[in-house]
Amino acid sequence: MAKMTCAEAIREALRQEMERDDRVFILGEDVGQFGGCFGVTGDLFSQYGEERVRDTPISETAIVGAAVGAAAVGMRPVAELMFNDFVTVSMDQVVNQAAKMRYMFGGKATVPMTLRMPYGGGISAAAQHSQSLEAWMTHVPGVKVVMPSTPEDYAGLLITSIRDENPVMFFENKVLYGMEGEVPETIEPLPFGKARIHREGDDVTVVALGGMVPQAMAAAEALAGDGISVEVLDPRTLVPLDVEAIKASVAKTNRLVVVHEAVKRSGFGAEIAAIVADECFDDLDAPIKRVGALNVPIPFNPILEQYVVPNADRIAKAIREIV
Amino acid sequence: MAKMTCAEAIREALRQEMERDDRVFILGEDVGQFGGCFGVTGDLFSQYGEERVRDTPISETAIVGAAVGAAAVGMRPVAELMFNDFVTVSMDQVVNQAAKMRYMFGGKATVPMTLRMPYGGGISAAAQHSQSLEAWMTHVPGVKVVMPSTPEDYAGLLITSIRDENPVMFFENKVLYGMEGEVPETIEPLPFGKARIHREGDDVTVVALGGMVPQAMAAAEALAGDGISVEVLDPRTLVPLDVEAIKASVAKTNRLVVVHEAVKRSGFGAEIAAIVADECFDDLDAPIKRVGALNVPIPFNPILEQYVVPNADRIAKAIREIV
Amino acid sequence: MEMEKDMLLNMYRKMQEIRIFETRVTELFAEGKIPGFVHSYLGEEAVAVGTCSNLKNTDYITSTHRGHGHLIAKGGQLNEMMAELYGKATGYCKGKGGSMHIADVDLGILGANGIVGGGFTIAAGAGLASKIQKKDDVTVCFFGDGASNQTTFHEGINLASVWDLPVVFVCENNMYGISLSQEKHQKIKDVSDRAVAYGIPGVTVDGNDVVAVYEAIKEAVKRARNGEGPSLIECKTYRHRGHFEGDPTNYRPDEEVQQWKAKEPIGRFRKKLLEMEVCEENELKAIDEEVADQVEKAVKFAEESPDPAVEEAVQDVYTDMIEEVWS
Amino acid sequence: MEMEKDMLLNMYRKMQEIRIFETRVTELFAEGKIPGFVHSYLGEEAVAVGTCSNLKNTDYITSTHRGHGHLIAKGGQLNEMMAELYGKATGYCKGKGGSMHIADVDLGILGANGIVGGGFTIAAGAGLASKIQKKDDVTVCFFGDGASNQTTFHEGINLASVWDLPVVFVCENNMYGISLSQEKHQKIKDVSDRAVAYGIPGVTVDGNDVVAVYEAIKEAVKRARNGEGPSLIECKTYRHRGHFEGDPTNYRPDEEVQQWKAKEPIGRFRKKLLEMEVCEENELKAIDEEVADQVEKAVKFAEESPDPAVEEAVQDVYTDMIEEVWS
Ligand SMILES: Cc1ncc(C[n+]2csc(CCOP(=O)(O)OP(=O)(O)O)c2C)c(N)n1
Ligand SMILES: Cc1ncc(C[n+]2csc(CCOP(=O)(O)OP(=O)(O)O)c2C)c(N)n1
Ligand SMILES: [Mg+2]
Ligand SMILES: [Mg+2]
């Protein structure tokens, strides 16, 4: 095991896959010598050169479209968008091309590409650079959606994403980039569709996504002092979703809070709540609570931003409402 | 009152607003002499000429972006996308520009534009021309989302959309275009955020969106024979949403089924279900059911398409599961 | 014409395959046999055939909503094609794609595309793969005059240009994007002028002259295979039918249609073959008959094929996950 | 230089406003006073000032992530600008926008934009509005060399061109998009070559010569006001700082930076003004001092201004709806 940040873990996973499989290559803006806007690709350029770590023009449409084309003919591109907010410029390539190609062609195409996208607030980057857009992607049949929260999971799930034969939307949290944790020297792929229980508890299940996992853990810790036992479940992948794990947890705790950084309205929390309201109705002893960002664009001023985006206090407050 | 189809009702609303307010103009592909891909703009070109009914190049990015710019400086553009599936090419203009301009500028901009988008299947148009993408838009703070189901509502809500000072996403169902109904000669604006109860009932509430309203009505009719009394509620606008009406109905029936044509996963049905699972928990006597398209792209073959998209039978089946 | 007889007759045959196939498709559509949209390639046969006659099996093409001609020219099988238009289980896409999404990845056909301009960046990506893999394969991206105003035109060609990717961008300028004539959708007369914006060669040819198309593409393909990067070739042509079957075509004058029909590519090529004594009339007639027969067989194949089983609807979304079915 | 002294001195003043404001901003950012990203306009002052000196109050501009210079040149107030960079309630956007989203619609400033290329189609829309309203207002769209590879460049300029909209597209070619030099992001040397693709005039000028910029834009603005449609003007310039404050700029050689700094626009213009005896040195000094004073006042204004109240966070999403607050 080695201690590394999430950003380093991602880079290590990229390195090991590039080493293992020469079909893997990277493309994106400033991913080369510059090392990536958040430093994630780092020294990969000096190791693999400009053929395999490709600096693109500022052309998100071309970045994703080229990844689709290259994947369809046998490569394994890993494309980086500088911010997930810019997927708006490549939505067609994701939604109408990557996601649907296999199906439209009657199963005769495979599109093994990974699209890495940093999301979330916390750095005063304002409305066009702070969104969390994973919910859109979960509404697109044909793509898988991954949203890890620890260095180990970033590494292992990125390996799985690259090896997957389908387009994978890989969401990376900007604030977590700097968070440290243990990662195996040789990174093993981690399975999609398997939740991780970060903390066991009996009174309430908190399903937290990505960057909200540490916040949920902090809330759980705080509430433990008051004798409230919180189970924190991180689904890790949204598509496929580990519905069984969520159901099992709710069957035990009989209460559910769902947390994500994306705006609350029509966030993926709604999907999880709706599944539980259908499939676990008899287990539920209390209303299902959702904690998400207020339904507003992310403001620039850090005080306003903190007010808009969820945190441990808000999660604790939501939990208290139902236990 | 006059009998007209939904398509005609939309055209009449456009005509009356163009007559009333010379800031209103139309832009889109083939909306001019051709009269629109689905014939909606019809003869408006011959009446108002090419300055106010503008045929654009095949450039969805420019269509929506130009609407944003024109709206920001005092016009009231009504832009048409030929299919809502092509909003993927203009997502940035909707999401990062139109929706956020006012907020980012501290309230100092207004963007009174309407974006009309046909959605849904039923015409064997396959995966890239049959989607129902309203849920994405409800996840974007700053836009309003309208989704009517009768000629009268299309007309009245379009008038309101055009007069609204904010960007409005106006979803039009392709199959409903041909459906007839009564529309007032002089169309009055209908309020946003007010649901319409199409049928009263005591045993179960069905919240149905857009093109699924007639299907829900058919299901209600079929079940009436078996003594099941179904209330059919059409929210008409998703943002703002008439939460009070939904709550009142669920308080009466204690059961909820939500229906839309969009794929089930992360559709707007999840949001409605999640709201009810939180705010009406004590009223609920049964699991909340959602009926949406299977989580697959829309297939070309009509038999497969019918299998994928919801209909009255499926709605009836879901209702039976909980009454 | 210093080309081999075989090659010339093959080009004639391919054009006739398209002509007869498409003619039959318009009839079948009118009879209600084919669901959805059909965009006929009638009149534009020389572009697909002149282009694809330069391609190997392992070369790639990206096609458009008006894609039947491209598929046939790249070697697509009439049976599977017709069956797909019918939405049958035996079709190229098992009935899931239809006219707008026919593909045969094994033949290098990366799909028709329902999104105007959908092919540009995919073609760049396929070219990129060939480059990284150090293969000499070339990708041809077909697109219309209307598509030259799409986002993807710009980003796709710029990427191919700056990375010297082996791609040939072939514009089928049929003078209209649905109802909008070229002068109403762009200020330029020749789409090939846009090559300047990317520092690549831009050429305009008579798109109804199959040999002219062949020669222009030949140059571009050579360049691409040599690692010298992409080119933009514009072929001026005309669609005989409306934008889609059912289009009233109230937007273009009758004389224009007549003028262009007089310049249609197959009759012209046929005349040339005979004038230049490449072959005898009866050789051409034999081809015509063979092709007509083949098309009828394809119709029969399609008609007799079964619809896909409804369970097929949930297959092929992913390679490894089956999405939930109705509860 | 047949221009009036007043005008020339005003141009000098505006450039100094930008220079001193931006210099101060880099310091304040380093001190941690300004949150978020800051993209400095230092070195590019002549482009904004040469351009906006042609504009009336009612003319529009669309700006970029590197927008401070555009705002000042179009008449933006330093107090409100600095306050916005600080995120204060008194800022142009009440602290909700910050550096990347400063706007003043009343001054015709349709916003800085955090999306590269975000301005192209908005500018076309503003131009369209002026045209429909039969006003003689012009819209200037500023953009970078990197932005010339975005989707919106193509669709926005094409639309403006085919509809003869009164828009001037002004490329600030500072030779880099973040770390990527122009030759790595496009094959062409002059972005203005892309004008050919839209059948509009394309001109390249020395972007560090404020008078040259002024003259080129003057022509383009005249054309636009006369209803003759858009132009594409490229101004070659250089950013003195990294892409954003904090950028290590490991991607460009020191000599290059030094060469360009030697050509920086304000010193050059100052020298010219004195050589041509437009004014005395002390007049310029007086301006320098006034501006420095103004900037310090702006800093003070910003520092002393309050943060917005948290309730502000839910205002201004819509004109008429307040979104729910924390339950
Ligand atoms: C992104 C997108 N916008 C609009 C359409 C609708 N549409 C289909 S074909 C077409 C015209 C295309 O014109 P052109 O590129 O010239 O090709 P042609 O049909 O003339 O062969 C349009 C507008 C679409 N399918 N995709
Ligand atoms: C759509 C989009 N892609 C990428 C970025 C990240 N980004 C911000 S500025 C920039 C470089 C812009 O280069 P250029 O247009 O030349 O302007 P300059 O910074 O040189 O003034 C990039 C890539 C963005 N903000 N928006
Ligand atoms: Mg065309
Ligand atoms: Mg630049």
PDB file of N, CA and C in Angstrom, chain D residues 46-81:
ATOM      1  N   ALA D  46      -4.021  47.229 -25.538  1.00  0.00           N
ATOM      2  CA  ALA D  46      -4.307  47.974 -26.773  1.00  0.00           C
ATOM      3  C   ALA D  46      -5.508  47.397 -27.522  1.00  0.00           C
ATOM      4  N   VAL D  47      -5.741  46.104 -27.347  1.00  0.00           N
ATOM      5  CA  VAL D  47      -6.840  45.490 -28.096  1.00  0.00           C
ATOM      6  C   VAL D  47      -8.182  46.027 -27.597  1.00  0.00           C
ATOM      7  N   ALA D  48      -8.384  45.915 -26.303  1.00  0.00           N
ATOM      8  CA  ALA D  48      -9.656  46.375 -25.748  1.00  0.00           C
ATOM      9  C   ALA D  48      -9.859  47.864 -26.000  1.00  0.00           C
ATOM     10  N   VAL D  49      -8.812  48.630 -25.777  1.00  0.00           N
ATOM     11  CA  VAL D  49      -8.962  50.085 -25.866  1.00  0.00           C
ATOM     12  C   VAL D  49      -9.083  50.537 -27.321  1.00  0.00           C
ATOM     13  N   GLY D  50      -8.241  49.987 -28.179  1.00  0.00           N
ATOM     14  CA  GLY D  50      -8.345  50.338 -29.601  1.00  0.00           C
ATOM     15  C   GLY D  50      -9.709  49.985 -30.152  1.00  0.00           C
ATOM     16  N   THR D  51     -10.255  48.880 -29.691  1.00  0.00           N
ATOM     17  CA  THR D  51     -11.575  48.449 -30.164  1.00  0.00           C
ATOM     18  C   THR D  51     -12.683  49.321 -29.602  1.00  0.00           C
ATOM     19  N   CYS D  52     -12.737  49.412 -28.287  1.00  0.00           N
ATOM     20  CA  CYS D  52     -13.893  50.059 -27.662  1.00  0.00           C
ATOM     21  C   CYS D  52     -13.910  51.569 -27.900  1.00  0.00           C
ATOM     22  N   SER D  53     -12.775  52.120 -28.278  1.00  0.00           N
ATOM     23  CA  SER D  53     -12.771  53.547 -28.603  1.00  0.00           C
ATOM     24  C   SER D  53     -13.651  53.846 -29.809  1.00  0.00           C
ATOM     25  N   ASN D  54     -14.036  52.849 -30.520  1.00  0.00           N
ATOM     26  CA  ASN D  54     -14.948  53.026 -31.654  1.00  0.00           C
ATOM     27  C   ASN D  54     -16.422  52.897 -31.272  1.00  0.00           C
ATOM     28  N   LEU D  55     -16.673  52.579 -30.022  1.00  0.00           N
ATOM     29  CA  LEU D  55     -18.052  52.203 -29.681  1.00  0.00           C
ATOM     30  C   LEU D  55     -18.805  53.292 -28.927  1.00  0.00           C
ATOM     31  N   LYS D  56     -20.097  53.340 -29.187  1.00  0.00           N
ATOM     32  CA  LYS D  56     -21.010  54.190 -28.430  1.00  0.00           C
ATOM     33  C   LYS D  56     -21.444  53.432 -27.170  1.00  0.00           C
ATOM     34  N   ASN D  57     -22.084  54.178 -26.293  1.00  0.00           N
ATOM     35  CA  ASN D  57     -22.605  53.578 -25.072  1.00  0.00           C
ATOM     36  C   ASN D  57     -23.607  52.466 -25.347  1.00  0.00           C
ATOM     37  N   THR D  58     -24.410  52.658 -26.377  1.00  0.00           N
ATOM     38  CA  THR D  58     -25.471  51.675 -26.653  1.00  0.00           C
ATOM     39  C   THR D  58     -24.971  50.482 -27.462  1.00  0.00           C
ATOM     40  N   ASP D  59     -23.742  50.540 -27.938  1.00  0.00           N
ATOM     41  CA  ASP D  59     -23.182  49.367 -28.600  1.00  0.00           C
ATOM     42  C   ASP D  59     -22.927  48.285 -27.555  1.00  0.00           C
ATOM     43  N   TYR D  60     -22.859  47.051 -28.037  1.00  0.00           N
ATOM     44  CA  TYR D  60     -22.675  45.930 -27.111  1.00  0.00           C
ATOM     45  C   TYR D  60     -21.296  45.294 -27.267  1.00  0.00           C
ATOM     46  N   ILE D  61     -20.841  44.691 -26.194  1.00  0.00           N
ATOM     47  CA  ILE D  61     -19.697  43.787 -26.314  1.00  0.00           C
ATOM     48  C   ILE D  61     -20.020  42.482 -25.594  1.00  0.00           C
ATOM     49  N   THR D  62     -19.430  41.395 -26.084  1.00  0.00           N
ATOM     50  CA  THR D  62     -19.372  40.171 -25.284  1.00  0.00           C
ATOM     51  C   THR D  62     -17.902  39.951 -24.957  1.00  0.00           C
ATOM     52  N   SER D  63     -17.659  39.568 -23.727  1.00  0.00           N
ATOM     53  CA  SER D  63     -16.297  39.465 -23.237  1.00  0.00           C
ATOM     54  C   SER D  63     -15.964  38.009 -22.911  1.00  0.00           C
ATOM     55  N   THR D  64     -14.829  37.805 -22.304  1.00  0.00           N
ATOM     56  CA  THR D  64     -14.324  36.441 -22.081  1.00  0.00           C
ATOM     57  C   THR D  64     -13.930  36.255 -20.618  1.00  0.00           C
ATOM     58  N   HIS D  65     -13.316  35.128 -20.339  1.00  0.00           N
ATOM     59  CA  HIS D  65     -12.745  34.879 -19.008  1.00  0.00           C
ATOM     60  C   HIS D  65     -11.643  35.897 -18.703  1.00  0.00           C
ATOM     61  N   ARG D  66     -11.019  36.436 -19.749  1.00  0.00           N
ATOM     62  CA  ARG D  66      -9.954  37.419 -19.566  1.00  0.00           C
ATOM     63  C   ARG D  66     -10.549  38.796 -19.843  1.00  0.00           C
ATOM     64  N   GLY D  67     -11.527  39.184 -19.024  1.00  0.00           N
ATOM     65  CA  GLY D  67     -12.414  40.267 -19.433  1.00  0.00           C
ATOM     66  C   GLY D  67     -12.222  41.618 -18.784  1.00  0.00           C
ATOM     67  N   HIS D  68     -11.359  41.724 -17.793  1.00  0.00           N
ATOM     68  CA  HIS D  68     -11.279  43.005 -17.078  1.00  0.00           C
ATOM     69  C   HIS D  68     -11.001  44.167 -18.037  1.00  0.00           C
ATOM     70  N   GLY D  69     -10.075  43.940 -18.967  1.00  0.00           N
ATOM     71  CA  GLY D  69      -9.721  45.000 -19.902  1.00  0.00           C
ATOM     72  C   GLY D  69     -10.899  45.443 -20.759  1.00  0.00           C
ATOM     73  N   HIS D  70     -11.691  44.474 -21.213  1.00  0.00           N
ATOM     74  CA  HIS D  70     -12.845  44.825 -22.048  1.00  0.00           C
ATOM     75  C   HIS D  70     -13.826  45.698 -21.283  1.00  0.00           C
ATOM     76  N   LEU D  71     -14.023  45.331 -20.036  1.00  0.00           N
ATOM     77  CA  LEU D  71     -15.004  46.063 -19.228  1.00  0.00           C
ATOM     78  C   LEU D  71     -14.559  47.495 -19.001  1.00  0.00           C
ATOM     79  N   ILE D  72     -13.293  47.642 -18.667  1.00  0.00           N
ATOM     80  CA  ILE D  72     -12.797  48.993 -18.417  1.00  0.00           C
ATOM     81  C   ILE D  72     -12.869  49.806 -19.704  1.00  0.00           C
ATOM     82  N   ALA D  73     -12.451  49.205 -20.797  1.00  0.00           N
ATOM     83  CA  ALA D  73     -12.456  49.933 -22.073  1.00  0.00           C
ATOM     84  C   ALA D  73     -13.867  50.325 -22.491  1.00  0.00           C
ATOM     85  N   LYS D  74     -14.851  49.514 -22.144  1.00  0.00           N
ATOM     86  CA  LYS D  74     -16.234  49.827 -22.531  1.00  0.00           C
ATOM     87  C   LYS D  74     -16.881  50.772 -21.526  1.00  0.00           C
ATOM     88  N   GLY D  75     -16.137  51.169 -20.503  1.00  0.00           N
ATOM     89  CA  GLY D  75     -16.679  52.163 -19.576  1.00  0.00           C
ATOM     90  C   GLY D  75     -17.043  51.634 -18.210  1.00  0.00           C
ATOM     91  N   GLY D  76     -16.624  50.420 -17.919  1.00  0.00           N
ATOM     92  CA  GLY D  76     -16.917  49.836 -16.603  1.00  0.00           C
ATOM     93  C   GLY D  76     -16.285  50.645 -15.481  1.00  0.00           C
ATOM     94  N   GLN D  77     -16.951  50.680 -14.338  1.00  0.00           N
ATOM     95  CA  GLN D  77     -16.479  51.453 -13.186  1.00  0.00           C
ATOM     96  C   GLN D  77     -15.531  50.608 -12.346  1.00  0.00           C
ATOM     97  N   LEU D  78     -14.393  51.191 -12.001  1.00  0.00           N
ATOM     98  CA  LEU D  78     -13.397  50.416 -11.253  1.00  0.00           C
ATOM     99  C   LEU D  78     -13.908  49.976  -9.888  1.00  0.00           C
ATOM    100  N   ASN D  79     -14.658  50.831  -9.243  1.00  0.00           N
ATOM    101  CA  ASN D  79     -15.155  50.453  -7.916  1.00  0.00           C
ATOM    102  C   ASN D  79     -15.986  49.171  -7.976  1.00  0.00           C
ATOM    103  N   GLU D  80     -16.987  49.206  -8.813  1.00  0.00           N
ATOM    104  CA  GLU D  80     -17.871  48.044  -8.911  1.00  0.00           C
ATOM    105  C   GLU D  80     -17.116  46.808  -9.404  1.00  0.00           C
ATOM    106  N   MET D  81     -16.139  47.047 -10.253  1.00  0.00           N
ATOM    107  CA  MET D  81     -15.364  45.917 -10.764  1.00  0.00           C
ATOM    108  C   MET D  81     -14.531  45.282  -9.661  1.00  0.00           C
TER     109      MET D  81
END
